[in-house]
Coordinates of C-alpha atoms and ligand atoms in Angstrom, one line a residue:
Chain N
M2 CA -22.4 0.2 5.1
S3 CA -26.0 1.5 5.3
G4 CA -25.7 5.1 4.2
G5 CA -28.4 7.6 3.5
E6 CA -30.6 6.8 6.5
S7 CA -31.4 9.0 9.5
P8 CA -28.9 8.6 12.4
G9 CA -31.5 7.1 14.7
K10 CA -32.6 4.5 12.2
E11 CA -29.0 3.6 11.5
K12 CA -28.2 3.1 15.2
H13 CA -31.2 0.8 15.5
A14 CA -30.3 -1.3 12.5
R15 CA -26.7 -1.6 13.7
A16 CA -27.8 -2.8 17.2
V17 CA -30.0 -5.6 15.6
G18 CA -27.3 -6.5 13.1
A19 CA -24.6 -6.6 15.8
R20 CA -26.5 -8.9 18.2
V21 CA -24.4 -12.1 18.6
P22 CA -26.4 -15.3 18.4
V23 CA -26.4 -17.1 21.7
A24 CA -25.1 -20.3 20.1
L25 CA -21.8 -18.6 19.3
W26 CA -21.2 -17.8 23.0
I27 CA -20.5 -21.4 24.0
P28 CA -17.7 -22.2 21.6
A29 CA -16.4 -18.6 22.0
T30 CA -16.1 -19.1 25.8
L31 CA -14.4 -22.5 25.3
A32 CA -11.9 -20.9 22.9
L33 CA -11.1 -18.2 25.4
A34 CA -10.8 -20.8 28.2
L35 CA -8.4 -22.8 26.1
V36 CA -6.1 -19.8 25.7
T37 CA -6.3 -18.4 29.2
L38 CA -6.7 -21.4 31.5
P39 CA -3.2 -22.9 30.8
V40 CA -1.6 -19.5 31.6
I41 CA -3.6 -19.4 34.9
G42 CA -2.6 -23.0 35.6
L43 CA 1.0 -22.0 35.2
L44 CA 0.5 -19.0 37.5
L45 CA -1.0 -21.3 40.1
R46 CA 1.9 -23.6 39.9
T47 CA 4.5 -20.8 40.2
D48 CA 6.6 -20.6 43.4
F49 CA 6.6 -16.9 43.7
A50 CA 8.8 -16.9 46.8
R51 CA 11.6 -18.6 44.9
L52 CA 10.9 -16.7 41.6
P53 CA 13.7 -14.1 41.9
A54 CA 16.2 -16.8 42.8
L55 CA 15.0 -19.1 40.0
L56 CA 15.2 -16.3 37.4
T57 CA 18.7 -15.2 38.4
S58 CA 20.2 -18.7 38.6
E59 CA 23.3 -19.0 36.4
A60 CA 21.6 -21.2 33.9
S61 CA 18.6 -18.9 33.6
L62 CA 20.8 -15.8 33.1
H63 CA 22.9 -17.6 30.5
A64 CA 19.7 -18.6 28.6
L65 CA 18.2 -15.1 28.9
R66 CA 21.3 -13.4 27.7
L67 CA 21.7 -15.8 24.8
S68 CA 18.1 -15.5 23.9
L69 CA 18.1 -11.7 23.8
L70 CA 21.3 -11.6 21.9
T71 CA 20.4 -14.1 19.2
A72 CA 16.8 -12.9 18.8
A73 CA 18.1 -9.3 18.4
I74 CA 20.7 -10.3 15.7
S75 CA 18.1 -12.5 14.0
T76 CA 15.6 -9.6 13.9
V77 CA 18.3 -7.3 12.4
L78 CA 19.0 -9.9 9.7
C79 CA 15.3 -10.3 9.1
V80 CA 15.0 -6.5 8.5
L81 CA 18.2 -6.3 6.3
L82 CA 17.1 -9.3 4.1
G83 CA 13.4 -9.2 4.5
V84 CA 12.6 -5.6 3.6
P85 CA 14.2 -5.8 0.2
L86 CA 12.6 -9.2 -0.4
A87 CA 9.2 -7.8 0.5
I88 CA 9.6 -4.9 -1.9
V89 CA 10.7 -7.2 -4.7
L90 CA 7.8 -9.6 -4.0
A91 CA 5.3 -6.8 -4.0
R92 CA 6.6 -4.8 -7.0
S93 CA 8.4 -7.2 -9.4
R94 CA 6.5 -7.9 -12.6
V95 CA 8.8 -10.8 -13.3
R96 CA 6.9 -14.1 -13.8
G97 CA 7.4 -16.7 -11.1
V98 CA 7.3 -14.2 -8.3
R99 CA 4.1 -15.7 -7.1
V100 CA 5.7 -19.0 -6.7
L101 CA 8.6 -17.3 -4.8
R102 CA 6.1 -15.8 -2.4
A103 CA 4.7 -19.2 -1.5
V104 CA 8.3 -20.5 -0.9
V105 CA 9.0 -17.5 1.4
L106 CA 6.0 -18.4 3.5
L107 CA 7.1 -22.0 3.9
P108 CA 8.8 -21.6 7.3
L109 CA 5.5 -20.2 8.6
V110 CA 3.7 -23.5 8.0
L111 CA 6.5 -25.9 8.2
P112 CA 7.1 -27.7 11.5
P113 CA 10.2 -26.0 12.9
V114 CA 11.8 -29.4 13.5
V115 CA 11.7 -30.0 9.8
G116 CA 13.2 -26.6 9.2
G117 CA 16.0 -27.5 11.6
L118 CA 16.6 -30.8 9.9
A119 CA 16.7 -29.1 6.5
L120 CA 19.2 -26.5 7.7
L121 CA 21.3 -29.4 9.2
Y122 CA 21.4 -31.1 5.8
L123 CA 22.3 -27.9 4.1
L124 CA 24.9 -26.6 6.5
G125 CA 25.9 -29.7 8.3
R126 CA 29.3 -31.4 7.6
T127 CA 27.6 -33.7 5.1
G128 CA 25.4 -31.0 3.6
F129 CA 26.7 -29.5 0.3
L130 CA 27.1 -25.9 1.6
G131 CA 28.3 -27.0 5.0
Y132 CA 30.9 -29.3 3.4
L133 CA 32.1 -26.4 1.2
I134 CA 32.4 -24.0 4.1
D135 CA 34.2 -26.6 6.2
V136 CA 36.7 -27.4 3.5
T137 CA 37.4 -23.8 2.5
T138 CA 37.4 -22.1 5.9
G139 CA 37.4 -24.8 8.5
V140 CA 34.2 -23.4 10.0
R141 CA 31.5 -25.8 11.1
V142 CA 28.1 -24.0 11.5
P143 CA 25.8 -26.5 13.3
F144 CA 25.8 -26.5 17.1
T145 CA 27.1 -22.9 17.4
T146 CA 25.5 -19.7 18.4
A147 CA 25.6 -18.7 14.7
A148 CA 23.4 -21.8 14.0
V149 CA 20.9 -20.5 16.6
V150 CA 20.7 -17.2 14.7
I151 CA 20.3 -18.9 11.4
A152 CA 17.5 -21.1 12.7
Q153 CA 15.7 -18.1 14.3
T154 CA 16.1 -16.0 11.1
F155 CA 14.7 -18.9 9.1
V156 CA 11.5 -19.1 11.1
A157 CA 11.0 -15.4 11.8
M158 CA 11.7 -14.0 8.3
P159 CA 8.2 -14.7 7.0
F160 CA 6.6 -12.5 9.7
L161 CA 8.6 -9.5 8.6
V162 CA 8.1 -10.2 4.9
V163 CA 4.4 -10.6 5.1
S164 CA 3.9 -7.5 7.1
V165 CA 6.0 -5.3 4.9
E166 CA 4.9 -6.7 1.6
G167 CA 1.3 -6.1 2.6
A168 CA 2.1 -2.5 3.3
V169 CA 3.9 -2.0 0.0
R170 CA 1.0 -3.4 -1.9
A171 CA -1.6 -1.3 0.0
A172 CA 0.4 1.9 -0.6
G173 CA 0.5 1.3 -4.4
D174 CA 3.2 3.1 -6.4
D175 CA 1.6 6.5 -6.8
F176 CA 3.6 7.9 -3.8
E177 CA 6.8 6.9 -5.5
S178 CA 5.7 8.1 -9.0
V179 CA 4.9 11.5 -7.6
A180 CA 8.3 11.8 -6.0
A181 CA 10.0 10.8 -9.3
T182 CA 8.1 13.5 -11.2
L183 CA 9.0 16.0 -8.5
G184 CA 12.7 15.4 -9.1
A185 CA 13.7 12.5 -6.8
R186 CA 16.1 9.8 -8.1
P187 CA 15.3 6.2 -7.3
W188 CA 17.5 6.0 -4.2
T189 CA 16.1 9.3 -2.9
V190 CA 12.6 7.9 -3.5
F191 CA 13.5 4.9 -1.5
T192 CA 14.9 6.7 1.5
R193 CA 12.5 9.7 1.5
V194 CA 9.2 8.1 0.5
T195 CA 9.2 4.3 0.6
C196 CA 11.0 3.9 4.0
P197 CA 8.9 6.4 6.0
L198 CA 5.7 5.0 4.5
L199 CA 6.7 1.5 5.5
L200 CA 7.7 2.4 9.0
P201 CA 4.5 1.4 10.8
A202 CA 4.4 -2.0 9.1
L203 CA 8.1 -2.5 9.6
A204 CA 7.7 -1.8 13.3
S205 CA 5.0 -4.4 13.7
G206 CA 7.0 -6.8 11.6
V207 CA 10.0 -6.3 13.8
V208 CA 8.1 -7.0 17.0
L209 CA 6.5 -10.1 15.5
S210 CA 9.7 -11.6 14.2
F211 CA 11.6 -10.7 17.4
A212 CA 8.9 -12.6 19.3
R213 CA 9.0 -15.5 16.9
A214 CA 12.8 -15.7 17.2
L215 CA 12.7 -15.5 21.0
G216 CA 10.2 -18.4 21.1
E217 CA 12.1 -20.6 18.6
F218 CA 12.6 -24.1 19.8
G219 CA 12.2 -26.9 17.2
A220 CA 14.6 -25.7 14.5
T221 CA 17.1 -24.6 17.1
I222 CA 17.3 -27.9 19.0
T223 CA 17.7 -29.9 15.8
F224 CA 20.2 -27.6 14.1
A225 CA 22.0 -26.0 17.0
G226 CA 21.5 -28.5 19.9
S227 CA 21.2 -27.5 23.5
L228 CA 24.6 -26.4 24.9
Q229 CA 24.4 -24.2 27.9
G230 CA 25.7 -20.7 27.2
V231 CA 26.2 -21.5 23.5
T232 CA 22.9 -22.6 22.0
R233 CA 20.6 -23.2 24.9
T234 CA 18.1 -20.3 24.6
L235 CA 15.2 -19.7 27.0
P236 CA 12.8 -22.1 25.4
L237 CA 15.5 -24.8 25.3
E238 CA 16.3 -24.1 29.0
V239 CA 12.6 -24.5 29.9
Y240 CA 12.6 -27.8 28.1
A241 CA 15.8 -28.9 29.8
Q242 CA 14.6 -27.9 33.3
A243 CA 11.1 -29.4 32.8
E244 CA 12.5 -32.7 34.1
A245 CA 15.3 -31.6 36.3
D246 CA 13.7 -28.6 38.2
V247 CA 10.1 -28.0 37.4
D248 CA 9.9 -24.8 39.5
S249 CA 12.7 -23.3 37.4
A250 CA 11.0 -24.3 34.2
V251 CA 7.7 -22.7 35.3
A252 CA 9.5 -19.5 36.3
L253 CA 11.2 -19.2 32.9
S254 CA 7.9 -19.9 31.2
L255 CA 6.4 -17.1 33.1
L256 CA 9.1 -14.8 31.9
L257 CA 8.4 -15.8 28.3
I258 CA 4.7 -15.2 28.8
V259 CA 5.4 -11.7 30.1
I260 CA 7.5 -11.0 27.1
A261 CA 4.8 -12.4 24.8
I262 CA 2.2 -10.1 26.3
A263 CA 4.5 -7.1 26.0
V264 CA 4.9 -8.0 22.3
I265 CA 1.1 -8.2 21.8
V266 CA 0.6 -4.8 23.4
L267 CA 3.4 -3.3 21.3
A268 CA 2.5 -4.8 18.0
R269 CA -1.3 -4.9 18.0
P270 CA -2.2 -1.3 17.4
R271 CA 0.3 -0.8 14.6
A272 CA -0.7 -4.0 12.9
V273 CA -4.3 -2.9 12.9
E274 CA -3.5 0.7 11.7
G275 CA -1.4 -0.5 8.8
V276 CA 0.0 2.2 6.5
R277 CA -2.3 5.0 7.5
G278 CA -0.1 6.1 10.4
Chain O
M205 CA 7.7 27.2 -19.7
A206 CA 7.6 24.7 -22.4
E207 CA 6.0 23.1 -25.4
I208 CA 5.2 19.4 -25.4
V209 CA 4.9 17.4 -28.6
L210 CA 3.9 13.7 -28.9
D211 CA 4.8 12.5 -32.4
K212 CA 3.2 9.2 -33.4
V213 CA 3.6 7.9 -29.8
S214 CA 2.5 4.3 -29.1
K215 CA 2.5 2.4 -25.9
R216 CA 2.1 -1.4 -25.7
Y217 CA 2.2 -2.7 -22.1
P218 CA 4.2 -5.9 -21.5
D219 CA 1.0 -7.9 -21.2
G220 CA 0.2 -7.0 -24.9
V221 CA -2.4 -4.2 -24.3
L222 CA -2.0 -1.5 -26.9
A223 CA -3.0 1.5 -24.6
V224 CA -1.9 4.3 -26.9
S225 CA -1.6 4.1 -30.7
E226 CA 0.2 6.5 -32.9
L227 CA -0.9 9.5 -30.9
D228 CA -0.2 13.0 -32.2
V229 CA -0.8 15.7 -29.6
S230 CA 1.0 19.0 -29.1
V231 CA 0.6 21.4 -26.3
A232 CA 2.0 24.9 -27.0
D233 CA 3.8 27.0 -24.5
G234 CA 1.3 28.3 -22.0
E235 CA -1.6 26.3 -23.5
F236 CA -4.2 24.4 -21.5
V237 CA -5.0 21.2 -23.4
V238 CA -7.5 18.7 -22.1
L239 CA -7.5 15.0 -23.0
L240 CA -11.1 13.9 -23.0
G241 CA -12.3 10.3 -23.2
P242 CA -14.1 7.4 -21.5
P243 CA -12.4 5.4 -18.8
G244 CA -9.8 2.9 -20.2
C245 CA -9.2 4.9 -23.4
G246 CA -5.5 5.5 -22.4
K247 CA -5.6 9.0 -20.8
S248 CA -3.5 8.1 -17.8
T249 CA -1.1 6.2 -19.9
V250 CA -0.5 9.3 -22.0
L251 CA 0.4 11.3 -18.9
H252 CA 2.6 8.6 -17.6
L253 CA 4.5 8.5 -20.9
V254 CA 4.9 12.3 -20.9
A255 CA 6.1 12.2 -17.3
G256 CA 8.5 9.3 -18.0
L257 CA 6.8 6.9 -15.6
E258 CA 6.3 4.4 -18.4
S259 CA 8.5 3.9 -21.4
I260 CA 7.4 4.8 -24.9
S261 CA 7.1 1.8 -27.3
S262 CA 7.4 3.8 -30.5
G263 CA 7.3 7.4 -31.7
E264 CA 8.9 10.5 -30.2
L265 CA 8.2 12.7 -27.3
R266 CA 9.7 16.2 -27.5
I267 CA 9.8 18.9 -24.9
D268 CA 10.9 22.3 -26.3
G269 CA 11.9 20.5 -29.4
V270 CA 14.3 18.1 -27.7
R271 CA 13.6 14.3 -27.8
V272 CA 13.2 13.1 -24.2
N273 CA 12.1 9.5 -24.7
E274 CA 15.1 8.2 -22.8
Q275 CA 15.1 10.9 -20.1
P276 CA 14.2 9.6 -16.6
P277 CA 11.2 11.3 -14.9
W278 CA 13.3 13.1 -12.3
Q279 CA 15.1 15.0 -15.0
R280 CA 12.1 16.1 -17.0
D281 CA 11.1 19.0 -14.7
L282 CA 7.4 18.4 -15.1
A283 CA 4.9 18.4 -12.3
M284 CA 2.1 15.8 -12.1
V285 CA -1.1 15.8 -10.0
F286 CA -2.4 12.2 -9.5
E287 CA -6.0 11.2 -9.4
G288 CA -5.7 10.0 -5.8
Y289 CA -3.4 13.0 -5.0
A290 CA -0.9 10.7 -3.3
L291 CA -0.1 13.1 -0.5
Y292 CA 2.5 11.9 1.9
P293 CA 0.6 10.8 5.0
H294 CA 3.7 11.1 7.2
L295 CA 4.4 14.7 6.3
S296 CA 2.5 17.9 7.2
V297 CA 0.8 20.0 4.5
R298 CA 3.8 22.3 4.7
E299 CA 6.3 19.6 4.1
N300 CA 4.2 18.0 1.4
I301 CA 4.2 21.3 -0.5
A302 CA 7.9 21.8 0.3
F303 CA 8.9 18.3 -0.9
P304 CA 10.2 19.2 -4.4
L305 CA 12.0 22.2 -3.0
R306 CA 13.7 20.0 -0.3
L307 CA 14.7 17.6 -3.1
A308 CA 16.3 20.5 -4.9
K309 CA 18.1 21.3 -1.6
L310 CA 17.0 25.0 -1.6
P311 CA 17.8 27.0 1.5
D312 CA 15.2 27.0 4.3
A313 CA 14.3 30.6 4.0
T314 CA 13.6 30.2 0.3
V315 CA 11.5 27.1 1.0
R316 CA 9.5 28.8 3.7
A317 CA 8.8 31.8 1.4
R318 CA 7.8 29.7 -1.6
V319 CA 5.5 27.4 0.4
G320 CA 4.0 30.5 2.1
E321 CA 3.2 32.1 -1.3
V322 CA 1.7 28.9 -2.7
A323 CA -0.4 28.2 0.4
E324 CA -1.7 31.8 0.3
R325 CA -2.7 31.5 -3.3
L326 CA -4.4 28.1 -2.7
D327 CA -6.0 29.2 0.6
L328 CA -4.2 26.6 2.6
T329 CA -2.4 28.9 5.1
E330 CA -4.5 27.7 8.0
Q331 CA -3.9 24.0 7.1
L332 CA -0.1 24.1 6.8
D333 CA 0.6 22.3 10.0
R334 CA -2.0 19.6 9.6
R335 CA -1.5 16.1 8.3
P336 CA -3.3 15.2 5.0
A337 CA -5.6 12.8 6.8
M338 CA -7.2 15.7 8.6
L339 CA -8.1 17.6 5.4
S340 CA -11.3 17.7 3.3
G341 CA -11.2 16.4 -0.3
G342 CA -11.0 19.8 -1.8
Q343 CA -8.2 20.8 0.5
R344 CA -6.3 17.6 -0.4
Q345 CA -6.6 18.4 -4.0
R346 CA -5.2 21.9 -3.4
V347 CA -2.3 20.5 -1.5
A348 CA -1.5 18.2 -4.4
I349 CA -1.7 21.1 -6.8
G350 CA 0.5 23.2 -4.5
R351 CA 3.1 20.5 -4.4
A352 CA 3.1 20.4 -8.2
I353 CA 3.4 24.2 -8.9
V354 CA 5.7 25.2 -6.0
R355 CA 8.9 24.8 -8.0
N356 CA 7.8 26.4 -11.3
A357 CA 8.1 23.2 -13.4
K358 CA 8.1 23.4 -17.2
A359 CA 4.6 22.0 -17.4
L360 CA 1.7 20.7 -15.4
L361 CA 0.2 17.3 -15.9
M362 CA -3.1 16.6 -14.2
D363 CA -4.9 13.2 -14.1
E364 CA -8.6 13.6 -13.3
P365 CA -7.9 15.9 -10.3
M366 CA -11.7 16.4 -9.8
A367 CA -12.7 12.7 -9.9
N368 CA -12.7 12.3 -6.1
L369 CA -14.8 15.4 -5.3
D370 CA -18.5 15.7 -5.2
S371 CA -20.2 17.2 -8.3
K372 CA -21.0 20.6 -6.7
L373 CA -17.4 21.2 -5.6
R374 CA -16.2 20.0 -8.9
T375 CA -18.1 22.7 -10.8
Q376 CA -17.0 25.4 -8.3
L377 CA -13.3 24.4 -8.7
R378 CA -13.3 24.5 -12.4
S379 CA -12.9 28.3 -12.4
S380 CA -10.2 28.3 -9.8
V381 CA -8.1 25.7 -11.8
A382 CA -8.6 27.8 -15.0
E383 CA -7.6 30.9 -13.2
L384 CA -4.5 29.4 -11.6
Q385 CA -3.4 28.1 -15.0
R386 CA -3.9 31.5 -16.5
D387 CA -2.1 33.3 -13.8
L388 CA 0.9 31.0 -13.9
G389 CA 0.8 30.8 -17.7
I390 CA 2.0 27.2 -17.2
T391 CA 1.7 24.7 -20.1
T392 CA -0.9 22.2 -18.9
L393 CA -2.0 18.8 -20.1
Y394 CA -5.2 17.8 -18.2
V395 CA -7.1 14.6 -18.3
T396 CA -10.8 14.0 -17.7
H397 CA -13.7 11.9 -18.8
D398 CA -16.1 14.7 -17.9
Q399 CA -17.1 16.6 -21.1
A400 CA -18.5 19.7 -19.4
E401 CA -15.3 20.0 -17.4
A402 CA -13.2 19.7 -20.5
M403 CA -15.2 22.4 -22.3
A404 CA -15.0 24.7 -19.3
L405 CA -11.3 24.4 -18.8
A406 CA -9.6 23.9 -22.1
H407 CA -8.0 26.1 -24.7
R408 CA -8.1 23.0 -26.8
V409 CA -9.7 19.6 -26.3
V410 CA -8.3 16.4 -27.7
V411 CA -10.9 13.6 -27.7
L412 CA -9.3 10.3 -27.2
R413 CA -10.9 6.9 -28.1
D414 CA -9.1 3.6 -27.8
G415 CA -5.7 5.2 -27.4
A416 CA -6.0 7.3 -30.6
V417 CA -7.1 10.9 -31.3
Q418 CA -10.7 10.9 -32.5
Q419 CA -11.2 14.7 -32.7
T420 CA -9.5 17.8 -31.7
G421 CA -10.4 21.5 -31.5
T422 CA -11.3 24.4 -29.3
P423 CA -14.4 24.0 -27.1
R424 CA -16.2 26.3 -29.5
Q425 CA -15.2 24.3 -32.6
L426 CA -16.3 21.0 -30.9
R427 CA -19.7 22.4 -29.9
E428 CA -20.3 23.5 -33.5
T429 CA -19.3 20.1 -35.0
C430 CA -21.4 18.3 -32.5
G431 CA -24.3 20.6 -33.4
E432 CA -25.3 21.3 -29.8
Ligands
LIG545 N1 0.4 -0.9 -16.0 C1 -0.4 -1.4 -16.9 N2 -0.2 -2.7 -17.4 C2 -1.0 -3.2 -18.4 N3 -2.1 -2.5 -18.9 C3 -2.4 -1.3 -18.4 C4 -1.6 -0.7 -17.4 N4 -2.1 0.5 -17.2 C5 -3.2 0.6 -18.0 N5 -3.3 -0.5 -18.7 C6 -4.4 -0.7 -19.7 O1 -4.3 0.3 -20.7 C7 -5.5 0.8 -21.1 C8 -5.6 2.3 -20.8 O2 -5.6 2.5 -19.4 P1 -5.5 4.0 -18.8 O3 -4.4 4.7 -19.5 O4 -5.4 3.9 -17.3 O5 -6.9 4.6 -19.2 P2 -7.7 5.8 -18.6 O6 -6.8 6.7 -17.8 O7 -8.2 6.6 -19.8 O8 -8.8 5.3 -17.8 C9 -6.6 0.0 -20.3 O9 -7.0 -1.0 -21.1 C10 -5.8 -0.5 -19.2 O10 -6.3 -1.8 -18.7
LIG546 MG1 -7.0 7.1 -15.7

């Protein structure tokens, strides 16, 4: 920022400029407390002696397995569909792409319950697509494991798209142009240049969308219901146990928190680094 | 090697900007032609048209007498050095330079030999195993040039390759670029907005203004007409 000065002077200037006004400390502390205290509260409430038993109960294991399975499938779907979408959004010169971009971000800001309801009226028996599928194949999507995956993909997709689209934009198209002039056909350019360049952003997008899928609740319960072993994922299990067996709900919550922290540790550095891997 | 002819070439971008208008430029086999003009006059666009990265709106582009308007960039066998160099950050210097040879699926031994030669010529041997992020500006430029010349393409297109270097280095590098072009005898179309650079490098300078040729001649002819 302040170039051309002697190193000592610069250091001094930075120290003064970087001093945080005292007035900021109070709301900053409050914000930190708001984030950390509930977690501590949960920890205090945890029955650590019974933790292993609670986490390995039949219901917990069902929920855990279902959650990992559906979140993994959703993440794969997010990658397969989201990467091409991100590239199209970043590169296409077609008019109206900007509107499309806003639409893609919708699940990010929409209350998940509303998303679930929308999915239900699209794919439910009375929804036009659901009716069509029911009549032609006899398959009913809502309240199945497939519905869980669809709900998770719906809410998680924007995380992947935003992450990858940003990287495509930041990289510009010179990397690809160079490859073309050096003799690479479009598909070769995609596999040898575009994909490796996007890898860091893709990795952080994958971790974020997996986390979002794993934590999905609102859209799932509306669109897929809460059937043990079929659609009752971890968050839904926590909700179901909150009244029946609080200790079990707390134990599962702890598990979700541990996963969330792992996600932050995994995704943070990459998200900050961006393309310059 | 090759001869490049732009015959009344125009380029109108989809948004309506007429970036190049009825341009006549020819680069003879082995010649070093510099396109000189202020920023925004259409220099980069001309190189993109020649390379096939943008489509030609009207006129004809011929390489060795053959119309190539419709030929995709990967078939034109030209080599282009971009202003920002666009070195691949995920590849070492060695693999950056080897990139076009890998695309051509040449055997490993050939690739190693060719990359070694080019690195030696450009004084990059010590840097071969580094990533581009660890190089200085001048070294990056040399890697970009190395990647372009490694496969003996028909012609070399360079878009302001000195623009990202400090002025002292820029002056020093002029002679090495000129020398390289002379040694390789490669047909070269070079773009710059720096008049001194154009005069120092070119066999022939084409002065571009608003997408059209304003003047053309050898550096000596231009100096005389300008009355310097
Ligand atoms: N992809 C593009 N789409 C629309 N207009 C462009 C595009 N690229 C360049 N232009 C316009 O064409 C003109 C010439 O640009 P350019 O060839 O980059 O000039 P130079 O390289 O001499 O600075 C400028 O007015 C620029 O805004
Ligand atoms: Mg330019």
